[in-house]
PDB file of C-alpha atoms in Angstrom:
ATOM      1  CA  MET A   1      -0.160   0.422   0.089  1.00 78.00           C
ATOM      2  CA  ASP A   2       1.223   3.389  -1.068  1.00 83.00           C
ATOM      3  CA  PHE A   3       0.775   5.188   1.920  1.00 83.00           C
ATOM      4  CA  THR A   4       2.156   8.759   0.439  1.00 85.00           C
ATOM      5  CA  ALA A   5      -1.259   8.612  -1.460  1.00 89.00           C
ATOM      6  CA  THR A   6      -3.939   6.400   1.142  1.00 88.00           C
ATOM      7  CA  SER A   7      -3.483   7.618   4.706  1.00 87.00           C
ATOM      8  CA  LEU A   8      -4.204   4.763   7.305  1.00 87.00           C
ATOM      9  CA  TYR A   9      -7.178   4.556   7.719  1.00 87.00           C
ATOM     10  CA  GLU A  10      -8.928   4.541   4.428  1.00 91.00           C
ATOM     11  CA  ALA A  11      -6.682   1.669   4.071  1.00 91.00           C
ATOM     12  CA  LEU A  12      -7.835  -0.409   7.161  1.00 91.00           C
ATOM     13  CA  ALA A  13     -11.398   0.588   5.905  1.00 91.00           C
ATOM     14  CA  ALA A  14     -11.003  -0.958   2.562  1.00 93.00           C
ATOM     15  CA  ARG A  15      -9.960  -4.167   4.353  1.00 92.00           C
ATOM     16  CA  GLY A  16     -13.306  -4.333   5.967  1.00 93.00           C
ATOM     17  CA  VAL A  17     -11.988  -2.803   9.279  1.00 92.00           C
ATOM     18  CA  SER A  18     -13.512  -0.308  11.317  1.00 91.00           C
ATOM     19  CA  VAL A  19     -11.778   2.013  13.168  1.00 92.00           C
ATOM     20  CA  ALA A  20     -14.134   3.982  16.104  1.00 92.00           C
ATOM     21  CA  ARG A  21     -11.501   5.631  17.640  1.00 91.00           C
ATOM     22  CA  ALA A  22      -7.407   6.641  18.484  1.00 92.00           C
ATOM     23  CA  THR A  23      -5.981   7.787  21.485  1.00 92.00           C
ATOM     24  CA  GLU A  24      -2.745   9.640  21.032  1.00 91.00           C
ATOM     25  CA  THR A  25       0.071  11.944  23.404  1.00 91.00           C
ATOM     26  CA  ILE A  26       2.752  13.948  21.476  1.00 90.00           C
ATOM     27  CA  ARG A  27       5.260  15.201  23.178  1.00 92.00           C
ATOM     28  CA  PRO A  28       8.666  16.947  22.598  1.00 92.00           C
ATOM     29  CA  GLY A  29      12.064  15.251  22.382  1.00 94.00           C
ATOM     30  CA  VAL A  30      15.674  15.844  20.880  1.00 95.00           C
ATOM     31  CA  LEU A  31      15.859  13.295  17.893  1.00 95.00           C
ATOM     32  CA  ASP A  32      18.586  11.336  18.016  1.00 94.00           C
ATOM     33  CA  ALA A  33      21.648  10.538  16.221  1.00 95.00           C
ATOM     34  CA  ALA A  34      19.978   7.693  14.788  1.00 93.00           C
ATOM     35  CA  LEU A  35      16.527   9.400  13.542  1.00 93.00           C
ATOM     36  CA  ALA A  36      18.546  12.465  12.441  1.00 94.00           C
ATOM     37  CA  THR A  37      20.282  10.466   9.626  1.00 93.00           C
ATOM     38  CA  HIS A  38      16.978   9.197   8.379  1.00 91.00           C
ATOM     39  CA  LEU A  39      14.653  12.547   8.257  1.00 89.00           C
ATOM     40  CA  ASP A  40      18.557  14.062   7.022  1.00 90.00           C
ATOM     41  CA  ALA A  41      18.674  16.340   9.406  1.00 92.00           C
ATOM     42  CA  ALA A  42      21.340  17.623  12.281  1.00 93.00           C
ATOM     43  CA  PRO A  43      20.433  15.093  15.954  1.00 95.00           C
ATOM     44  CA  GLY A  44      19.334  17.176  19.106  1.00 95.00           C
ATOM     45  CA  ALA A  45      16.794  19.355  16.633  1.00 92.00           C
ATOM     46  CA  ALA A  46      13.638  19.683  18.319  1.00 91.00           C
ATOM     47  CA  VAL A  47      11.164  16.883  17.296  1.00 93.00           C
ATOM     48  CA  LEU A  48       7.218  16.347  18.942  1.00 91.00           C
ATOM     49  CA  ILE A  49       7.223  12.085  19.131  1.00 93.00           C
ATOM     50  CA  SER A  50       3.903  10.238  18.441  1.00 92.00           C
ATOM     51  CA  ASP A  51       2.173   7.807  20.529  1.00 95.00           C
ATOM     52  CA  ARG A  52      -1.129   6.670  19.376  1.00 94.00           C
ATOM     53  CA  THR A  53      -2.599   3.381  19.903  1.00 95.00           C
ATOM     54  CA  THR A  54      -6.193   2.615  17.384  1.00 94.00           C
ATOM     55  CA  TYR A  55      -9.027   0.776  18.715  1.00 95.00           C
ATOM     56  CA  THR A  56     -12.123  -0.548  15.849  1.00 94.00           C
ATOM     57  CA  LEU A  57     -15.773  -0.358  17.824  1.00 92.00           C
ATOM     58  CA  ASP A  58     -15.393  -3.529  20.191  1.00 94.00           C
ATOM     59  CA  GLY A  59     -12.944  -1.281  21.844  1.00 95.00           C
ATOM     60  CA  THR A  60      -9.136  -4.254  19.991  1.00 95.00           C
ATOM     61  CA  ALA A  61      -6.630  -2.513  19.595  1.00 97.00           C
ATOM     62  CA  ILE A  62      -5.354  -2.443  16.321  1.00 95.00           C
ATOM     63  CA  VAL A  63      -2.350  -0.452  15.152  1.00 94.00           C
ATOM     64  CA  VAL A  64       0.238   0.753  17.316  1.00 96.00           C
ATOM     65  CA  ASP A  65       2.542   3.762  16.191  1.00 94.00           C
ATOM     66  CA  ARG A  66       4.982   6.294  17.093  1.00 94.00           C
ATOM     67  CA  ALA A  67       5.635   8.841  15.031  1.00 91.00           C
ATOM     68  CA  THR A  68       8.969  11.400  15.182  1.00 93.00           C
ATOM     69  CA  ILE A  69       8.204  14.861  13.735  1.00 90.00           C
ATOM     70  CA  LEU A  70      10.710  17.046  13.082  1.00 90.00           C
ATOM     71  CA  GLY A  71       9.772  20.463  15.088  1.00 81.00           C
ATOM     72  CA  ASN A  72       9.770  23.143  12.326  1.00 81.00           C
ATOM     73  CA  MET A  73       6.954  20.586  10.324  1.00 81.00           C
ATOM     74  CA  MET A  74       4.462  20.663  12.421  1.00 80.00           C
ATOM     75  CA  GLN A  75       1.127  23.065  13.361  1.00 80.00           C
ATOM     76  CA  ILE A  76      -1.416  21.924  16.194  1.00 79.00           C
ATOM     77  CA  ASN A  77      -4.660  23.853  15.677  1.00 80.00           C
ATOM     78  CA  THR A  78      -7.423  24.143  18.433  1.00 80.00           C
ATOM     79  CA  ASP A  79     -10.882  24.688  19.115  1.00 83.00           C
ATOM     80  CA  ARG A  80     -12.023  24.589  22.348  1.00 81.00           C
ATOM     81  CA  ALA A  81     -15.119  24.981  23.628  1.00 80.00           C
ATOM     82  CA  VAL A  82     -17.429  24.380  27.688  1.00 76.00           C
ATOM     83  CA  ARG A  83     -18.461  20.976  26.058  1.00 76.00           C
ATOM     84  CA  GLY A  84     -15.874  20.591  23.614  1.00 76.00           C
ATOM     85  CA  LEU A  85     -12.478  20.093  21.586  1.00 76.00           C
ATOM     86  CA  SER A  86     -11.343  20.260  18.213  1.00 77.00           C
ATOM     87  CA  LEU A  87      -7.698  19.015  17.549  1.00 72.00           C
ATOM     88  CA  HIS A  88      -5.623  19.005  13.740  1.00 74.00           C
ATOM     89  CA  TRP A  89      -3.100  18.437  13.424  1.00 71.00           C
ATOM     90  CA  GLY A  90      -0.512  18.895   9.379  1.00 73.00           C
ATOM     91  CA  ALA A  91       2.446  19.722   8.073  1.00 71.00           C
ATOM     92  CA  SER A  92       3.201  23.562   9.131  1.00 67.00           C
ATOM     93  CA  ARG A  93       2.945  24.090   4.748  1.00 57.00           C
ATOM     94  CA  ASP A  94      -0.417  22.722   4.603  1.00 52.00           C
ATOM     95  CA  LEU A  95      -2.207  24.782   7.347  1.00 45.00           C
ATOM     96  CA  PRO A  96      -2.906  28.615   7.659  1.00 47.00           C
TER      97      PRO A  96
END
């Protein structure tokens, strides 16, 4: 599956897997030497580390993943209300 053209959730749905929700923690970190080579960035650069678990409708965990995102490549937007929170994140060049 080419994940540059298809999202993980779209790929799962195409195979009959219904995603109900995901939990995610995003925390700051610094880029280690091993990942710096893969990301073509300097070791010690600021990064955001995302740990996410995705669940099916019956609560079964189906995907557990960690993403390391260069700090200058991500933007997080929130819309907060008394009874809810809308959170959107993506590449900083794609967001207003």
